[in-house]
mmCIF file of C-alpha atoms in Angstrom:
data_model
loop_
_atom_site.group_PDB
_atom_site.id
_atom_site.type_symbol
_atom_site.label_atom_id
_atom_site.label_comp_id
_atom_site.label_asym_id
_atom_site.label_seq_id
_atom_site.Cartn_x
_atom_site.Cartn_y
_atom_site.Cartn_z
ATOM 1 C CA TYR A 1 -19.401 27.137 -0.176
ATOM 2 C CA ASP A 2 -18.733 27.984 3.446
ATOM 3 C CA CYS A 3 -16.322 25.893 5.497
ATOM 4 C CA SER A 4 -13.600 26.254 8.047
ATOM 5 C CA ALA A 5 -10.195 24.933 7.018
ATOM 6 C CA ARG A 6 -8.113 22.812 9.343
ATOM 7 C CA PHE A 7 -4.521 21.768 8.806
ATOM 8 C CA ILE A 8 -3.393 18.292 9.839
ATOM 9 C CA ALA A 9 0.285 18.561 10.709
ATOM 10 C CA LYS A 10 2.805 15.734 10.441
ATOM 11 C CA GLN A 11 4.145 14.633 13.799
ATOM 12 C CA GLY A 12 7.914 15.027 13.964
ATOM 13 C CA ALA A 13 10.098 16.619 11.324
ATOM 14 C CA PRO A 14 8.283 17.034 8.009
ATOM 15 C CA SER A 15 9.773 15.544 4.860
ATOM 16 C CA GLU A 16 9.438 16.886 1.342
ATOM 17 C CA THR A 17 7.215 13.954 0.353
ATOM 18 C CA HIS A 18 4.713 13.983 3.248
ATOM 19 C CA GLY A 19 1.301 13.875 1.585
ATOM 20 C CA PHE A 20 2.708 12.651 -1.735
ATOM 21 C CA THR A 21 -0.015 9.995 -1.740
ATOM 22 C CA LEU A 22 -3.505 10.605 -0.391
ATOM 23 C CA PHE A 23 -6.086 7.829 -0.359
ATOM 24 C CA THR A 24 -9.475 7.594 1.324
ATOM 25 C CA THR A 25 -11.702 4.624 2.056
ATOM 26 C CA ASP A 26 -13.913 3.427 4.886
ATOM 27 C CA LEU A 27 -11.416 0.851 6.137
ATOM 28 C CA ASP A 28 -13.333 -0.261 9.235
ATOM 29 C CA ASP A 29 -16.844 -0.044 7.693
ATOM 30 C CA ASP A 30 -18.070 2.442 10.317
ATOM 31 C CA GLY A 31 -19.592 4.777 7.723
ATOM 32 C CA ASN A 32 -16.733 7.317 7.987
ATOM 33 C CA ASP A 33 -13.953 7.717 5.458
ATOM 34 C CA ASP A 34 -10.408 7.158 6.699
ATOM 35 C CA LEU A 35 -7.423 9.041 5.264
ATOM 36 C CA PHE A 36 -4.099 7.440 4.290
ATOM 37 C CA VAL A 37 -1.169 9.852 3.867
ATOM 38 C CA GLY A 38 1.908 8.412 2.164
ATOM 39 C CA ASP A 39 5.393 9.718 2.883
ATOM 40 C CA PRO A 40 7.857 7.852 0.621
ATOM 41 C CA GLU A 41 10.920 9.727 1.923
ATOM 42 C CA SER A 42 10.131 8.705 5.508
ATOM 43 C CA ASN A 43 9.051 5.183 4.445
ATOM 44 C CA GLU A 44 5.678 5.393 6.190
ATOM 45 C CA VAL A 45 1.952 5.815 5.749
ATOM 46 C CA ALA A 46 0.000 7.787 8.362
ATOM 47 C CA VAL A 47 -3.591 6.633 8.855
ATOM 48 C CA TYR A 48 -6.278 8.981 10.181
ATOM 49 C CA MET A 49 -9.389 7.032 11.178
ATOM 50 C CA GLY A 50 -12.474 9.135 10.491
ATOM 51 C CA THR A 51 -15.218 9.631 13.054
ATOM 52 C CA GLY A 52 -18.654 11.221 12.933
ATOM 53 C CA ASP A 53 -16.858 14.493 13.755
ATOM 54 C CA GLY A 54 -14.334 14.204 10.912
ATOM 55 C CA LEU A 55 -10.650 13.363 11.032
ATOM 56 C CA PRO A 56 -8.448 13.516 14.149
ATOM 57 C CA ASN A 57 -5.636 16.088 14.379
ATOM 58 C CA GLU A 58 -3.041 13.352 14.878
ATOM 59 C CA ALA A 59 -2.574 10.080 13.032
ATOM 60 C CA SER A 60 -4.434 7.111 14.505
ATOM 61 C CA PHE A 61 -1.513 4.852 13.598
ATOM 62 C CA PHE A 62 1.404 4.513 11.175
ATOM 63 C CA ILE A 63 2.253 1.757 8.724
ATOM 64 C CA ALA A 64 5.930 1.123 8.035
ATOM 65 C CA PRO A 65 7.809 -1.631 6.213
ATOM 66 C CA PRO A 66 8.831 -4.717 8.193
ATOM 67 C CA LEU A 67 11.735 -4.054 10.550
ATOM 68 C CA THR A 68 13.548 -7.071 9.146
ATOM 69 C CA ASP A 69 13.697 -5.536 5.664
ATOM 70 C CA ASP A 70 16.163 -2.637 5.457
ATOM 71 C CA ASN A 71 16.128 -2.646 1.646
ATOM 72 C CA VAL A 72 12.705 -0.966 1.423
ATOM 73 C CA GLY A 73 12.628 2.367 -0.371
ATOM 74 C CA GLU A 74 9.825 4.864 -0.978
ATOM 75 C CA PHE A 75 7.278 2.891 1.045
ATOM 76 C CA GLY A 76 3.949 4.719 0.731
ATOM 77 C CA TYR A 77 4.434 5.863 -2.875
ATOM 78 C CA SER A 78 1.052 4.282 -3.648
ATOM 79 C CA VAL A 79 -1.779 3.069 -1.400
ATOM 80 C CA ASP A 80 -5.004 1.237 -2.277
ATOM 81 C CA VAL A 81 -7.419 -1.339 -0.888
ATOM 82 C CA ALA A 82 -8.437 -4.359 -2.951
ATOM 83 C CA ASN A 83 -10.860 -7.216 -2.289
ATOM 84 C CA LEU A 84 -8.788 -10.135 -3.559
ATOM 85 C CA GLY A 85 -11.447 -12.731 -2.772
ATOM 86 C CA GLY A 86 -10.845 -16.386 -2.132
ATOM 87 C CA GLY A 87 -9.263 -17.068 1.224
ATOM 88 C CA PHE A 88 -7.461 -13.725 1.227
ATOM 89 C CA GLY A 89 -10.275 -11.151 1.274
ATOM 90 C CA ARG A 90 -9.615 -7.435 1.572
ATOM 91 C CA ALA A 91 -6.038 -6.196 1.586
ATOM 92 C CA LEU A 92 -4.201 -2.910 1.853
ATOM 93 C CA ALA A 93 -1.602 -2.582 -0.927
ATOM 94 C CA VAL A 94 1.338 -0.225 -0.275
ATOM 95 C CA GLY A 95 3.819 0.423 -3.070
ATOM 96 C CA ALA A 96 7.542 0.874 -2.447
ATOM 97 C CA PRO A 97 9.157 1.419 -5.882
ATOM 98 C CA GLY A 98 12.596 2.252 -4.458
ATOM 99 C CA THR A 99 12.994 -1.183 -2.849
ATOM 100 C CA ARG A 100 16.169 -3.159 -3.477
ATOM 101 C CA VAL A 101 15.507 -6.790 -4.506
ATOM 102 C CA ASP A 102 18.155 -9.477 -5.023
ATOM 103 C CA ARG A 103 20.904 -6.832 -4.614
ATOM 104 C CA LYS A 104 19.386 -4.812 -7.474
ATOM 105 C CA ASN A 105 18.474 -1.177 -6.818
ATOM 106 C CA GLU A 106 15.031 0.304 -7.377
ATOM 107 C CA VAL A 107 13.346 -2.931 -8.454
ATOM 108 C CA GLY A 108 10.361 -2.093 -6.252
ATOM 109 C CA SER A 109 7.919 -4.110 -4.200
ATOM 110 C CA VAL A 110 4.331 -4.018 -3.053
ATOM 111 C CA TYR A 111 3.398 -4.938 0.497
ATOM 112 C CA LEU A 112 -0.001 -6.522 1.115
ATOM 113 C CA TYR A 113 -1.592 -6.294 4.547
ATOM 114 C CA ARG A 114 -4.644 -8.461 5.158
ATOM 115 C CA ILE A 115 -7.594 -6.528 6.591
ATOM 116 C CA ASN A 116 -9.174 -8.385 9.500
ATOM 117 C CA ASP A 117 -12.850 -8.619 10.488
ATOM 118 C CA MET A 118 -12.477 -5.458 12.595
ATOM 119 C CA GLY A 119 -11.416 -3.540 9.480
ATOM 120 C CA MET A 120 -7.791 -3.154 10.531
ATOM 121 C CA PRO A 121 -4.685 -4.194 8.567
ATOM 122 C CA ASP A 122 -2.484 -6.958 9.993
ATOM 123 C CA LEU A 123 0.681 -4.895 10.405
ATOM 124 C CA GLU A 124 2.721 -7.786 11.806
ATOM 125 C CA SER A 125 2.884 -10.001 8.732
ATOM 126 C CA PRO A 126 2.715 -8.248 5.360
ATOM 127 C CA ILE A 127 3.314 -10.172 2.175
ATOM 128 C CA GLU A 128 5.969 -8.712 -0.119
ATOM 129 C CA ILE A 129 5.290 -9.020 -3.825
ATOM 130 C CA HIS A 130 7.916 -8.286 -6.437
ATOM 131 C CA ASP A 131 8.776 -9.208 -10.000
ATOM 132 C CA LEU A 132 10.033 -12.754 -10.622
ATOM 133 C CA ASP A 133 12.639 -11.262 -12.977
ATOM 134 C CA PRO A 134 13.929 -8.262 -10.964
ATOM 135 C CA ARG A 135 15.484 -5.560 -13.119
ATOM 136 C CA VAL A 136 17.418 -2.554 -11.860
ATOM 137 C CA GLY A 137 15.290 0.580 -12.029
ATOM 138 C CA SER A 138 11.991 -1.116 -12.912
ATOM 139 C CA ARG A 139 10.351 0.571 -9.863
ATOM 140 C CA HIS A 140 7.384 -1.761 -9.408
ATOM 141 C CA GLY A 141 4.879 -0.296 -7.014
ATOM 142 C CA LEU A 142 4.632 3.136 -8.603
ATOM 143 C CA TRP A 143 0.979 2.168 -8.529
ATOM 144 C CA ALA A 144 -0.591 -0.910 -6.978
ATOM 145 C CA GLY A 145 -4.241 -1.596 -6.403
ATOM 146 C CA GLY A 146 -7.301 -3.577 -7.278
ATOM 147 C CA ILE A 147 -9.193 -3.707 -10.559
ATOM 148 C CA ARG A 148 -12.659 -5.277 -10.334
ATOM 149 C CA ASN A 149 -13.176 -8.667 -12.029
ATOM 150 C CA ASN A 150 -16.951 -9.246 -11.953
ATOM 151 C CA ALA A 151 -16.663 -12.716 -13.491
ATOM 152 C CA ARG A 152 -14.656 -13.863 -10.458
ATOM 153 C CA ASP A 153 -16.421 -11.599 -7.925
ATOM 154 C CA ARG A 154 -13.196 -10.025 -6.693
ATOM 155 C CA ASP A 155 -10.461 -7.551 -7.581
ATOM 156 C CA GLU A 156 -7.305 -8.497 -9.443
ATOM 157 C CA LEU A 157 -4.158 -7.026 -7.944
ATOM 158 C CA VAL A 158 -2.428 -4.799 -10.466
ATOM 159 C CA VAL A 159 1.168 -3.694 -9.967
ATOM 160 C CA MET A 160 2.713 -1.141 -12.286
ATOM 161 C CA GLY A 161 6.334 -0.203 -12.861
ATOM 162 C CA ALA A 162 6.151 2.686 -15.279
ATOM 163 C CA THR A 163 9.831 2.881 -16.167
ATOM 164 C CA GLU A 164 9.570 -0.400 -18.076
ATOM 165 C CA GLY A 165 6.042 0.034 -19.316
ATOM 166 C CA ARG A 166 5.162 -3.364 -17.824
ATOM 167 C CA VAL A 167 1.997 -4.017 -15.880
ATOM 168 C CA HIS A 168 1.621 -7.152 -13.766
ATOM 169 C CA LEU A 169 -1.664 -8.777 -12.880
ATOM 170 C CA MET A 170 -2.142 -11.110 -9.932
ATOM 171 C CA VAL A 171 -4.687 -13.670 -11.031
ATOM 172 C CA ASP A 172 -6.302 -16.560 -9.184
ATOM 173 C CA ASP A 173 -6.592 -16.471 -5.420
ATOM 174 C CA LEU A 174 -3.556 -14.944 -3.817
ATOM 175 C CA ASP A 175 -1.572 -17.662 -2.118
ATOM 176 C CA PRO A 176 -0.040 -16.224 1.089
ATOM 177 C CA ASP A 177 3.015 -18.464 0.660
ATOM 178 C CA ARG A 178 3.781 -17.063 -2.759
ATOM 179 C CA LYS A 179 5.918 -13.938 -2.656
ATOM 180 C CA SER A 180 6.153 -12.855 -6.302
ATOM 181 C CA VAL A 181 4.019 -11.799 -9.247
ATOM 182 C CA VAL A 182 4.387 -13.333 -12.663
#
């Protein structure tokens, strides 16, 4: 196997968790895989949009939690894309298990970003999903993503908080006005 290695450096000061999560998918359906690099310590996900020549040296854009929410912790711990069907369609799911909810530490949340027709996430209006019964240290969002449900022709959103051993499933069409998972 003969190849030339290339290092993609993080812009700015590196954190110890840069690259903790790596996820690839063809987000914009151009035939080229795109790379998502999670950095939970910095609360961001760097996105490198692939081209016919490979990946760029610098991130194409960054995804960060909403500016209005200063309780978010470990954003980018998990990243996945799910086709939730119904009126929602494809969504980018970003886990943030260190998020404070209802004044309780490390309850965790998952942020869903709708993917538009151009294959780009709507970064302006994510939907935050968290447990209806928030418990300190449950850390929901350690993993979040889609599991295929062929009977309904879509993915079910699965959110896992491993410290409690509970797994949550989002069933039915995701209602954008609903902010929690049962």
